[in-house]
Coordinates of C-alpha atoms in Angstrom, one line a residue:
Chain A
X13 CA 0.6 -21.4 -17.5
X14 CA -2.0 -19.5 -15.2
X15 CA -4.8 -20.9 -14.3
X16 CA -7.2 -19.3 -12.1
X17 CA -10.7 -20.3 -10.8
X18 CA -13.7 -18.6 -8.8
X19 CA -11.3 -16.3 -7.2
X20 CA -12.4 -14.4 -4.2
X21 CA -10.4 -12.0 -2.3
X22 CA -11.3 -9.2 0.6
X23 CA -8.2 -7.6 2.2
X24 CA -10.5 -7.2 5.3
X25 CA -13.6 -9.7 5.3
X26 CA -15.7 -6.6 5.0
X27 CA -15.6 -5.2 1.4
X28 CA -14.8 -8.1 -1.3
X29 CA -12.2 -6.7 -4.0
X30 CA -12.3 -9.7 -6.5
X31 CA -15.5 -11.6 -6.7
X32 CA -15.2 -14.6 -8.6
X33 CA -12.5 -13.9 -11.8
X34 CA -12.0 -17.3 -14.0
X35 CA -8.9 -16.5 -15.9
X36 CA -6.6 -18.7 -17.9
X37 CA -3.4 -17.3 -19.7
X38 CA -1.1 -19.4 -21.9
X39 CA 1.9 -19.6 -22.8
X40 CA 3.8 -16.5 -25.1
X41 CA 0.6 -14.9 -24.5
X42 CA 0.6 -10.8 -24.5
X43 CA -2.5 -10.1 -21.9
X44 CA -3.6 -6.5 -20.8
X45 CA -5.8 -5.9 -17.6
X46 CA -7.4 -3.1 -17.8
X47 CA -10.4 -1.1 -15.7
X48 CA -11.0 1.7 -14.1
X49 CA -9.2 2.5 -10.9
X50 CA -10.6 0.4 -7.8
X51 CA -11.9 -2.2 -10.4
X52 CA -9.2 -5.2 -8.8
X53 CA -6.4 -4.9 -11.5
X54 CA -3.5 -4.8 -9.2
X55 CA -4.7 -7.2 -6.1
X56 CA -5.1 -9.7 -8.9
X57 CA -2.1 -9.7 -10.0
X58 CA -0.7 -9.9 -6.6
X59 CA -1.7 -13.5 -6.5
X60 CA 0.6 -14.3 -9.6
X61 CA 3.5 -15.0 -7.3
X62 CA 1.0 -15.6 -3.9
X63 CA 1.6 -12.1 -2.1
X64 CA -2.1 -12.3 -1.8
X65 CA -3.9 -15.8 -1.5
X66 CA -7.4 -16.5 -2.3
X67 CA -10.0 -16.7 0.3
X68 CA -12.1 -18.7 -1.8
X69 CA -11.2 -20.6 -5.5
X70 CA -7.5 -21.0 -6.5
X71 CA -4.8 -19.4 -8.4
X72 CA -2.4 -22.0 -10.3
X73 CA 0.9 -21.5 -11.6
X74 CA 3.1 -23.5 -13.9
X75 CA 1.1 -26.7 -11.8
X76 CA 2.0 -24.8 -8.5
X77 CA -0.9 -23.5 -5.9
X78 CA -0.3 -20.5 -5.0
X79 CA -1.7 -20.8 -1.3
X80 CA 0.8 -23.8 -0.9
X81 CA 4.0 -22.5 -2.6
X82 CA 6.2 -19.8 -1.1
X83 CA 6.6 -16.6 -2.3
X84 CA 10.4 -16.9 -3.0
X85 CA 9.6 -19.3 -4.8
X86 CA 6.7 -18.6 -7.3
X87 CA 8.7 -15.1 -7.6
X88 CA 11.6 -17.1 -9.6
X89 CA 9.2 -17.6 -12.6
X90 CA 6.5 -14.7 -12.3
X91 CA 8.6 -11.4 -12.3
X92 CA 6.0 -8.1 -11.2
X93 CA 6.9 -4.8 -11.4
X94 CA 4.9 -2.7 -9.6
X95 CA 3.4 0.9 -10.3
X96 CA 5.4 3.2 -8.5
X97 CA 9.6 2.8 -8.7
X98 CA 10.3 4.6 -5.8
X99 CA 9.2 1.6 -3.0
X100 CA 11.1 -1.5 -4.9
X101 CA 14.7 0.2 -5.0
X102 CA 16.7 -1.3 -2.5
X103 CA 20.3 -1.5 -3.5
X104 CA 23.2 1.1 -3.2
X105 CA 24.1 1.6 -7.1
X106 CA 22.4 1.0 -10.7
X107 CA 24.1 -2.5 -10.4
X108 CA 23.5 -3.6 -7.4
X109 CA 20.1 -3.2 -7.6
X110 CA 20.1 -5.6 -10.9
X111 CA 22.6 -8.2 -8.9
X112 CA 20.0 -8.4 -5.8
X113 CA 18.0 -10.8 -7.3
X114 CA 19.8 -12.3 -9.1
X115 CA 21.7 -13.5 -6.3
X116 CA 19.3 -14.1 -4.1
X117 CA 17.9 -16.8 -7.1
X118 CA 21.3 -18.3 -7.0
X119 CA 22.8 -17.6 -10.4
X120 CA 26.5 -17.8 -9.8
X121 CA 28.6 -14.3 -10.0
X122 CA 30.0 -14.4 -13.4
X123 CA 26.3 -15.3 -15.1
X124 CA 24.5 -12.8 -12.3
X125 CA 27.3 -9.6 -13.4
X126 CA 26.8 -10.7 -17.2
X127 CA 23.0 -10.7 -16.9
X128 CA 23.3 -7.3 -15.4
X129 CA 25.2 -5.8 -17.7
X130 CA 23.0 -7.3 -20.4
X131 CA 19.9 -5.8 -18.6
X132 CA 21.4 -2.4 -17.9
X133 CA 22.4 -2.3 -22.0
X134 CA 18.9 -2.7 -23.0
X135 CA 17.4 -0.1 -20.9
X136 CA 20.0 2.2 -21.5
X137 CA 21.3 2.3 -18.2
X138 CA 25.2 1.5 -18.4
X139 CA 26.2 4.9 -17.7
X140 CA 24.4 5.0 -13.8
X141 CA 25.9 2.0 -13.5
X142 CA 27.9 3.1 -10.0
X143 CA 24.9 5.7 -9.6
X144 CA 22.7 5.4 -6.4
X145 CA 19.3 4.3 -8.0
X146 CA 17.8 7.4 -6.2
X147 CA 19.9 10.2 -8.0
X148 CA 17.9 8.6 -11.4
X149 CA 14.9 10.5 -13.2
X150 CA 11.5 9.0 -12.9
X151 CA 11.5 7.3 -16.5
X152 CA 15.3 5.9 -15.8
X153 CA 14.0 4.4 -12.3
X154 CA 10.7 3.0 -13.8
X155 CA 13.1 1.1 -16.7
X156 CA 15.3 -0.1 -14.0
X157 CA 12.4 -1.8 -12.0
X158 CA 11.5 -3.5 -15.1
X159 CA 15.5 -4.3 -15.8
X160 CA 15.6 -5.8 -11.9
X161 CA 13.0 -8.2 -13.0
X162 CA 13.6 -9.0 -16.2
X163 CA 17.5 -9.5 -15.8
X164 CA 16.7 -13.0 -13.9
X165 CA 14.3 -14.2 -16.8
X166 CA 11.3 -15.4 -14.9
X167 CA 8.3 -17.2 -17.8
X168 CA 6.0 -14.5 -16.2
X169 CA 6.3 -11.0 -16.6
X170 CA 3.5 -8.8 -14.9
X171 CA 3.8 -5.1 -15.4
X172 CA 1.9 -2.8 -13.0
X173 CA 1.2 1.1 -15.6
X174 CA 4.7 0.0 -17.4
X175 CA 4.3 3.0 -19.9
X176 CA 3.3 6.0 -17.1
X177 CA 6.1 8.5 -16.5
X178 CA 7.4 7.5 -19.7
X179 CA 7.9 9.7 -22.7
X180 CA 7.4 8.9 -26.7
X181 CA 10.9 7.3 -27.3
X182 CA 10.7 5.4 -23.8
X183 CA 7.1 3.9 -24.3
X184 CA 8.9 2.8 -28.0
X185 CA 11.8 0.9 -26.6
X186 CA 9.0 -0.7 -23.7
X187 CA 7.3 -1.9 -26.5
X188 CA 10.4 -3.2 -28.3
X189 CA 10.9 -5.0 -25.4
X190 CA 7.6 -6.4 -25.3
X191 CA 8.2 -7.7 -28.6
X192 CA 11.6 -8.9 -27.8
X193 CA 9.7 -11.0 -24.9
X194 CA 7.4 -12.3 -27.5
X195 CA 10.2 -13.7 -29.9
X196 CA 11.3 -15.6 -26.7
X197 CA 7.7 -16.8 -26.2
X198 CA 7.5 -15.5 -22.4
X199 CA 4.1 -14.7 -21.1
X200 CA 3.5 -11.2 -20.5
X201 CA 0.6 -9.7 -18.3
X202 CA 0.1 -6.0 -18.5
X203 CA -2.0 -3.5 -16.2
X204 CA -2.6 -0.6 -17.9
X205 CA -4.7 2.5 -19.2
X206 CA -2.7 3.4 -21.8
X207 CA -5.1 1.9 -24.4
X208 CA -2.7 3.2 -27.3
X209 CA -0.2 1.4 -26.1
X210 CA -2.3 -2.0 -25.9
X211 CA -3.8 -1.9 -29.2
X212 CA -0.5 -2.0 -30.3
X213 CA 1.5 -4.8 -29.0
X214 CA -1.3 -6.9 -26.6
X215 CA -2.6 -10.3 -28.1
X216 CA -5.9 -10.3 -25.8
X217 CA -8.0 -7.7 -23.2
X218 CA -9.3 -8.6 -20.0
X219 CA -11.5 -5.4 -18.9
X220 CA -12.6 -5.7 -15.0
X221 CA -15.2 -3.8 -13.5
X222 CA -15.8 -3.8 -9.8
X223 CA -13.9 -7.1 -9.0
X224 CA -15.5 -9.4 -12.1
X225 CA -13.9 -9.8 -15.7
X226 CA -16.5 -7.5 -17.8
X227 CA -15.0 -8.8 -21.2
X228 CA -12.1 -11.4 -22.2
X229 CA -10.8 -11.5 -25.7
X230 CA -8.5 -10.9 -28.4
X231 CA -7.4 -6.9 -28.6
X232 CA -9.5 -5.7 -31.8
X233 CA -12.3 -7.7 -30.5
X234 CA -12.2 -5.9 -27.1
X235 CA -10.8 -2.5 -27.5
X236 CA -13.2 -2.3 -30.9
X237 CA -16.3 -2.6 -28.6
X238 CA -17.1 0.9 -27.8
X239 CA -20.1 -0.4 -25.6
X240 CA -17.6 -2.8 -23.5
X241 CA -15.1 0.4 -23.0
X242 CA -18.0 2.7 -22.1
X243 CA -19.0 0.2 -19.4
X244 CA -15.4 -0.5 -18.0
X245 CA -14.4 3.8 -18.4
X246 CA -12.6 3.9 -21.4
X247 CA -11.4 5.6 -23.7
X248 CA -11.6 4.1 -27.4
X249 CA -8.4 4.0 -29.1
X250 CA -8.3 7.4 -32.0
X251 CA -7.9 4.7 -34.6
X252 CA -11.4 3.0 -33.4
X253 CA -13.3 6.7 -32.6
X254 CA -11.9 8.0 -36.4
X255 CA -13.8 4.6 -38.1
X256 CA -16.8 5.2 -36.1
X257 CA -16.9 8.7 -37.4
X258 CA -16.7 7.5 -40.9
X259 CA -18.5 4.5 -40.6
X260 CA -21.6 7.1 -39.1
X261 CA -21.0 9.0 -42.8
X262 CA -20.8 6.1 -44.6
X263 CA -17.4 6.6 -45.9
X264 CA -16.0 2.9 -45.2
X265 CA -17.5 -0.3 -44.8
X266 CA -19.9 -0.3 -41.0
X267 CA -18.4 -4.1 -40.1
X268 CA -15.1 -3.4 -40.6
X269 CA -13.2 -2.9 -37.2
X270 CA -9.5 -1.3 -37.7
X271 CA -7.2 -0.9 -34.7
X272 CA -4.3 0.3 -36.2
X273 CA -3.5 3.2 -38.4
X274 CA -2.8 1.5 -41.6
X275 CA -5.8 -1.2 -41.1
X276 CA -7.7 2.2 -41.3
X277 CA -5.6 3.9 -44.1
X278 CA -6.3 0.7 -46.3
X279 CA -10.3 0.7 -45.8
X280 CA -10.3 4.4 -46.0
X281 CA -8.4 4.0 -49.2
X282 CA -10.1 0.8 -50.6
X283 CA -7.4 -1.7 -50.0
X284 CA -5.2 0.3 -51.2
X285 CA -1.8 0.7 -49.1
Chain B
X23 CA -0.6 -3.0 10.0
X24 CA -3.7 -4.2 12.3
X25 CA -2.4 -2.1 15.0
X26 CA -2.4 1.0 13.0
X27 CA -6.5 0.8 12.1
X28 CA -6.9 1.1 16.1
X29 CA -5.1 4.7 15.7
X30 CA -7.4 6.3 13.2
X31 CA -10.7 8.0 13.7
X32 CA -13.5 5.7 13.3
X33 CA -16.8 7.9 13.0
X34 CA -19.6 6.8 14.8
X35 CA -22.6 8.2 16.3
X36 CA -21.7 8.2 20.2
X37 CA -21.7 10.5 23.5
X38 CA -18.1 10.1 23.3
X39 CA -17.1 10.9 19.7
X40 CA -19.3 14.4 20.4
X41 CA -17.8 15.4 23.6
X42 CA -15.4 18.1 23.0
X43 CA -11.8 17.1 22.0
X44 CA -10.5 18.8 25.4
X45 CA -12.5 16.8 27.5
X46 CA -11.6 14.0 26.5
X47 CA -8.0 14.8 26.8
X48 CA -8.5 15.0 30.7
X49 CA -9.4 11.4 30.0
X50 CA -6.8 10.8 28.6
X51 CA -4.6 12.5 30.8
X52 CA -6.0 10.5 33.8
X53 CA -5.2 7.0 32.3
X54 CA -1.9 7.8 31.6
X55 CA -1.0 9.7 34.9
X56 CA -2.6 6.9 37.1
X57 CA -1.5 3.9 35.1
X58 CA 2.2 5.9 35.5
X59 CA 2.1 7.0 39.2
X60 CA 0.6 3.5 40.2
X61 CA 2.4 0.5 39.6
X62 CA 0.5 -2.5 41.0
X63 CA -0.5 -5.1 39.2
X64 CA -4.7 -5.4 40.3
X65 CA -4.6 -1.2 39.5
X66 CA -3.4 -1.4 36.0
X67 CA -6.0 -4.5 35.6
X68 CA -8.5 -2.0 36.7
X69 CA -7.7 0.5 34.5
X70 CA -7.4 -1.9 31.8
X71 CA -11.1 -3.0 32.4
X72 CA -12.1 0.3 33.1
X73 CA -11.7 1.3 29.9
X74 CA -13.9 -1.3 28.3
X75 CA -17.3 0.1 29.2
X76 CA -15.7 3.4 27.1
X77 CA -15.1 1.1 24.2
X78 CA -18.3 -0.3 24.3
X79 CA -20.0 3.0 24.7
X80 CA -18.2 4.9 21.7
X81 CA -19.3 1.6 19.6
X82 CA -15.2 1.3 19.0
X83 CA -14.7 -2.3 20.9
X84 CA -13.9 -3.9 17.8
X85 CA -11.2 -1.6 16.6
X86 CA -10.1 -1.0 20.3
X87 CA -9.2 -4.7 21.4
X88 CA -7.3 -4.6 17.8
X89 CA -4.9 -2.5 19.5
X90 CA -4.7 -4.3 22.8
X91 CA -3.9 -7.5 20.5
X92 CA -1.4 -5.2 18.4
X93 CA 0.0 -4.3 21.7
X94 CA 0.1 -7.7 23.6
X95 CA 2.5 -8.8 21.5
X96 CA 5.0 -5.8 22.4
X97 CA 3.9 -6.4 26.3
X98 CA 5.4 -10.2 26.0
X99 CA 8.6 -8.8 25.2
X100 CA 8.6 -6.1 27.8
X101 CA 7.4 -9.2 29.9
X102 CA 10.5 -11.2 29.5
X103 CA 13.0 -8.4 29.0
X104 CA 11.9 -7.3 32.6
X105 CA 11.9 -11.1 33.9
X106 CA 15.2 -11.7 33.0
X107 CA 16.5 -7.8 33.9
X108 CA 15.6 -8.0 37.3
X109 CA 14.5 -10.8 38.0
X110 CA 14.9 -9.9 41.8
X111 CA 11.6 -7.7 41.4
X112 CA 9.8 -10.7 40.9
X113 CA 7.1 -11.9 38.3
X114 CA 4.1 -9.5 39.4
X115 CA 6.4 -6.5 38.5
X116 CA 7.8 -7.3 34.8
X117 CA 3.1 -8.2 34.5
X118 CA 2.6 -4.8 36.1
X119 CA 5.2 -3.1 33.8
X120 CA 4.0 -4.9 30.7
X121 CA 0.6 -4.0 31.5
X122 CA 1.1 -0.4 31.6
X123 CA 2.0 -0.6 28.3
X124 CA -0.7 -2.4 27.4
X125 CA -2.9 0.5 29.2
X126 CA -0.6 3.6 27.9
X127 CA -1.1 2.2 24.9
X128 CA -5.1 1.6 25.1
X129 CA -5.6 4.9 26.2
X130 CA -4.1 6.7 23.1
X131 CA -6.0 4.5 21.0
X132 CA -9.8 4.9 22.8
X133 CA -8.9 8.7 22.2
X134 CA -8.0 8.8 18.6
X135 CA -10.3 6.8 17.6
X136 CA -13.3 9.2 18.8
X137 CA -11.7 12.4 18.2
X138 CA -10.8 13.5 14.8
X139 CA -7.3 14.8 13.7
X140 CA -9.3 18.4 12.7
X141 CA -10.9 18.3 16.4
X142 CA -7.6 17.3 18.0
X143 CA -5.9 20.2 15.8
X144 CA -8.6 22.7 16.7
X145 CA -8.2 21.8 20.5
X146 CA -4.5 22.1 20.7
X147 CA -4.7 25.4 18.8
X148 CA -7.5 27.0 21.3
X149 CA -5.0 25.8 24.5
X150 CA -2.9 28.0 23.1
X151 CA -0.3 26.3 20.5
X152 CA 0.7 27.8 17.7
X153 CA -1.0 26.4 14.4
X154 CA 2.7 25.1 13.1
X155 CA 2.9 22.7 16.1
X156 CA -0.8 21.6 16.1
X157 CA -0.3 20.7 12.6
X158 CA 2.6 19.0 13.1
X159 CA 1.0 16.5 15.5
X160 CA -2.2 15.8 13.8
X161 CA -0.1 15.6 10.0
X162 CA 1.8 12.7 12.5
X163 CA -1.0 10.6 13.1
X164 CA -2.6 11.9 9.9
X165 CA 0.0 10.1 7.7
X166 CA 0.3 6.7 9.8
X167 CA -1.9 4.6 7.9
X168 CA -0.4 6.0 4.6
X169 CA 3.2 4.8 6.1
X170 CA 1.8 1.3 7.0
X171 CA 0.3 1.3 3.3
X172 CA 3.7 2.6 1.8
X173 CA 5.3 0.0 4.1
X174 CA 2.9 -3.4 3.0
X175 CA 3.5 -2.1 -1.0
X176 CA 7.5 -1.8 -0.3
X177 CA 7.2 -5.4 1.3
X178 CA 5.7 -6.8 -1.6
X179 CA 8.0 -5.2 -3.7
X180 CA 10.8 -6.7 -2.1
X181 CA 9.4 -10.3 -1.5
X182 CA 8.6 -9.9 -5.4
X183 CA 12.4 -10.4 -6.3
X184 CA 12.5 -13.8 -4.4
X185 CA 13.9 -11.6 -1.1
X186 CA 12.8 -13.2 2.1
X187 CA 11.8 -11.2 5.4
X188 CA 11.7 -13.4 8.8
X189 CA 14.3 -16.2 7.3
X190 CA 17.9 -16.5 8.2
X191 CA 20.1 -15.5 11.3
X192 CA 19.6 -12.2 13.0
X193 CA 21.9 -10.5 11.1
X194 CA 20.6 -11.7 7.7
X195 CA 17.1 -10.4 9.0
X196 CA 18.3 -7.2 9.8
X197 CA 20.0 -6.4 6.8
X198 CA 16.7 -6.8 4.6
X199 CA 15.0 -4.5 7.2
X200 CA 17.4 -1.8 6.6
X201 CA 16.6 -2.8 3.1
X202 CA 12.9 -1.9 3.9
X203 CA 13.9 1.2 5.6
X204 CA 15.9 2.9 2.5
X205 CA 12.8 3.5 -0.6
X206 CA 10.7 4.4 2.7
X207 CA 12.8 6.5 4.1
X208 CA 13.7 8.3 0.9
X209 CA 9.8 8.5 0.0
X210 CA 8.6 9.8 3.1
X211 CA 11.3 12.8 3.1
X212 CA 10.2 13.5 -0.8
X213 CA 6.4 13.1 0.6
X214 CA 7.3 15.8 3.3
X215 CA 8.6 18.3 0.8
X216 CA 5.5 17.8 -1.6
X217 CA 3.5 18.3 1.2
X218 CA 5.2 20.9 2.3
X219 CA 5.0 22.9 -0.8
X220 CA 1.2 21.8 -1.3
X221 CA 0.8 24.1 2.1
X222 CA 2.3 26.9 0.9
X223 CA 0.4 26.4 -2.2
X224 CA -2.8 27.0 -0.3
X225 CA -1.2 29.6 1.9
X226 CA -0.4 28.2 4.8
X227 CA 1.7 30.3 6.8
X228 CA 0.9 33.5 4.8
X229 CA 0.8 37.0 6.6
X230 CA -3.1 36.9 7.3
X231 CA -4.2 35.8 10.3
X232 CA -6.4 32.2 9.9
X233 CA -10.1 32.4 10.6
X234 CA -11.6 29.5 12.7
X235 CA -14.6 28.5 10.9
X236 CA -15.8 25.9 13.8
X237 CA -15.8 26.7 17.0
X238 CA -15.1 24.5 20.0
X239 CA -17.7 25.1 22.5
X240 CA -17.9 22.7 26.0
X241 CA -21.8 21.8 26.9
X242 CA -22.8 20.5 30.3
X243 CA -22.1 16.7 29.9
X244 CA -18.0 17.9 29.2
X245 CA -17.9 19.7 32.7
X246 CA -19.1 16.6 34.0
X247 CA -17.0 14.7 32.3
X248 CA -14.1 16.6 33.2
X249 CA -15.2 16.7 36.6
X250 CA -15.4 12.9 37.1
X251 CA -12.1 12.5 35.5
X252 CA -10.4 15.1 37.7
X253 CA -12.3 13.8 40.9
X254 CA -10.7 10.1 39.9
X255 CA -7.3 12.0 39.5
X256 CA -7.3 13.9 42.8
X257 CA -8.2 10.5 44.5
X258 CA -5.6 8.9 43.0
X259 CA -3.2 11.3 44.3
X260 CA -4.4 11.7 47.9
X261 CA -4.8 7.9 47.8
X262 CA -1.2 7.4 47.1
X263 CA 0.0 10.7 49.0
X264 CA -1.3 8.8 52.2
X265 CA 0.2 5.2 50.8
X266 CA -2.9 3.2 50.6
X267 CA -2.5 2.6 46.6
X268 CA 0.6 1.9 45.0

């Protein structure tokens, strides 16, 4: 799905920002980026649809170089929605801003209005349908970026801090969504901190550190190494800090490595649910 | 966005970057009154190359000739527009007029990038401004590079959703620059307000009257610098008074 190899990238020829990342991502695969600020995360995943291009290696996607293939066009199958919602709303209303687009990727006007509607359903944003996209709270702009991409169904999703801004209930239905994209076996790429959220729904870590992939690996492995998340800034996960506390007291077994509450409920308890 | 770097203070270790902020304004205020009053063509090539030993001098060259190839571009159009205008006034003229810009803009940029915007503030404030307009101008050129960051991440945004920018007719082009124009726009004015209230956070504009804590103070090699550039300006003048430069 992605393939990419020795990547290098400086935005200035001074200062590199990525300095050799090898990275493959398939198919249906849930992947979270995360570092500290600074560490590369975003101008990596500018080169998913070839806003940046490599200096040096190459980023491949769906068979298609990046440094040869437009941006138009790469953006039709990777969809990115970036940190902050206030610089990618363009349009007049709620709707128009879901129809942009989707037009501009061809769908004809009967499929492009049902898609919107479909998209505007999900996040709960029928009622600003008419609504100037500006006159919208944080959280409701932040959904909408992610409804602008998702409405067109590219195979990639990237999502730039999805879950910041957001409260409880929000992050919930984000997740829900996340799922959703699962069942449909898209291929999700997440930046984030929220390491809460991660544990929950990601499939596999990628920690960078100062433009190189520090660790690269399935979620319990990654997010269970409290040495790796020192090094990369960090915070463990509660579930993962709690079973080091009782693992240092002896209470459960010091190999075990739960992630989620009830993986810890049931060692705690013996195997007992 | 190149152009913009050669509008931000660069700090070096140079007898320009430590003159005083108000002698270098005289500088300033020479190349832009002669590259005004004059309009040949070999005059506004002098003062071009005139300014290159500066450059070199403040260490800035690099970032300097960035803005004369930012502003090259804009001089080609004011080139043509001029050519086909008045195309009576001849070739030299619109190359003259285009060159200007090229040295108006030059100017500015040898200045800012050896002054910083505290210096500029605290020389605009000892002439005698009051502190709400010196802070207007140096929040100005303050937030430039932050409005050609906000402007590269709103660009991506938008070429994200398959939108293209330099494709189609001239109308088609112009509509997805006013697209570009709207989440900037409506940042910028929220930006203003935080910023605004971050002052007043910190008391700015409160009943006490500010302490300075640096003090501008002119040595011996600004009166001589201010002299030379005053001398060149009075020559200018008489020069052209008596119709020997034009």
């Amino acid at each position: 799905m992605v393939r990419i190899e020795d990547l290098h990238f400086s935005y200035d020829n001074e200062v590199e920002v990525l300095k050799g990342i090898d990275l493959e991502i398939e198919r249906g695969e849930i992947v979270s980026i995360m570092g500290e600020n600074g560490a590369g995360k975003t101008t990596l995943i500018k080169h998913l649809n070839g806003l940046l291009k490599p200096r040096k290696g190459r980023v491949e996607v769906l068979g298609m170089d990046t440094r040869t293939t437009p941006v138009a066009k790469l953006a039709r199958h990777v969809g990115i929605v970036f940190q902050n919602p206030d610089f990618q709303l363009f349009a007049e209303t709620v709707e128009d801003e879901l129809l942009l687009a989707l037009k501009n990727f061809g769908f004809p006007p009967n499929v492009a209005k049902r898609r919107a509607m479909w998209a505007m359903k999900v996040f709960g944003l029928e009622k600003y349908k008419d609504r100037s996209p500006y006159t919208l709270s944080v959280g409701e702009r932040k959904r909408l970026c992610i409804a602008a991409v998702l409405c067109y169904d590219p195979d990639i999703i990237v999502l730039d801090e999805p879950t910041s801004g957001q409260d409880f209930l929000q992050k919930e239905k984000i997740m829900e969504i996340l799922y959703l994209l699962k069942q449909q076996n898209k291929t999700v790429v997440l930046v984030t901190h929220d390491v809460e959220f991660v544990v929950r729904r990601s499939d596999r870590v990628v920690v960078m550190r100062d433009g190189r992939i520090l660790a690269d690996g399935p979620t319990r492995e990654v997010l269970g190494n409290v040495e790796i998340l020192k090094a990369a800034r960090l915070k463990p996960p509660q579930v993962v800090e709690t079973a080091r506390i009782l693992q240092v007291k002896g209470l459960i077994d010091p190999q075990c490595i739960p992630i989620t509450p009830y993986e810890l409920a049931k060692e705690v308890t013996g195997g007992r649910p | 966005m190149e152009v913009f770097r050669g509008f931000v203070y660069v700090p070096r270790r140079s007898w320009l970057h430590s003159l005083d902020p108000r002698s270098k304004s005289v500088m300033l205020l020479f190349f832009l009154s002669a590259s005004i009053l004059l309009s040949s063509l070999p005059i506004q090539l002098a003062l071009l190359a005139s300014m290159v030993p500066l450059a070199i001098a403040s260490r800035s060259l690099h970032r300097w000739l960035g803005t004369l190839r930012g502003a090259l571009i804009f001089a080609a159009v004011i080139f043509v527009l001029n050519a086909l205008m008045s195309p009576e006034r001849g070739l030299e003229y619109a190359a003259s007029m285009s060159l200007r810009f090229v040295v108006l803009t030059s100017s500015f940029s040898l200045y800012f990038l050896t002054t910083t915007p505290e210096d500029l503030a605290l020389a605009l404030e000892s002439s005698g401004l009051p502190r709400e307009y010196a802070l207007m101008i140096t929040m100005s050129l303050r937030f430039v590079p932050t409005l050609a960051r906000d402007m590269q991440v709103v660009i991506d945004a938008f070429r994200s959703r398959g939108m293209r920018i330099d494709s189609g007719n001239l109308m088609e082009r112009l509509r997805s620059y006013a697209a570009i124009l709207t989440p900037l726009i409506v940042f910028e004015v929220r930006r203003s307000l935080m910023v605004a209230e971050a002052l007043e956070a910190r008391a700015f504009g409160g009943a006490a009257k500010p302490t300075i804590y640096k003090r501008m103070r002119m040595g011996r090699a600004d009166h001589a610098f201010i002299l030379i550039w005053l001398g060149l300006l009075a020559l200018v003048l008489v020069l052209r008074a008596r119709g020997l430069v034009y």
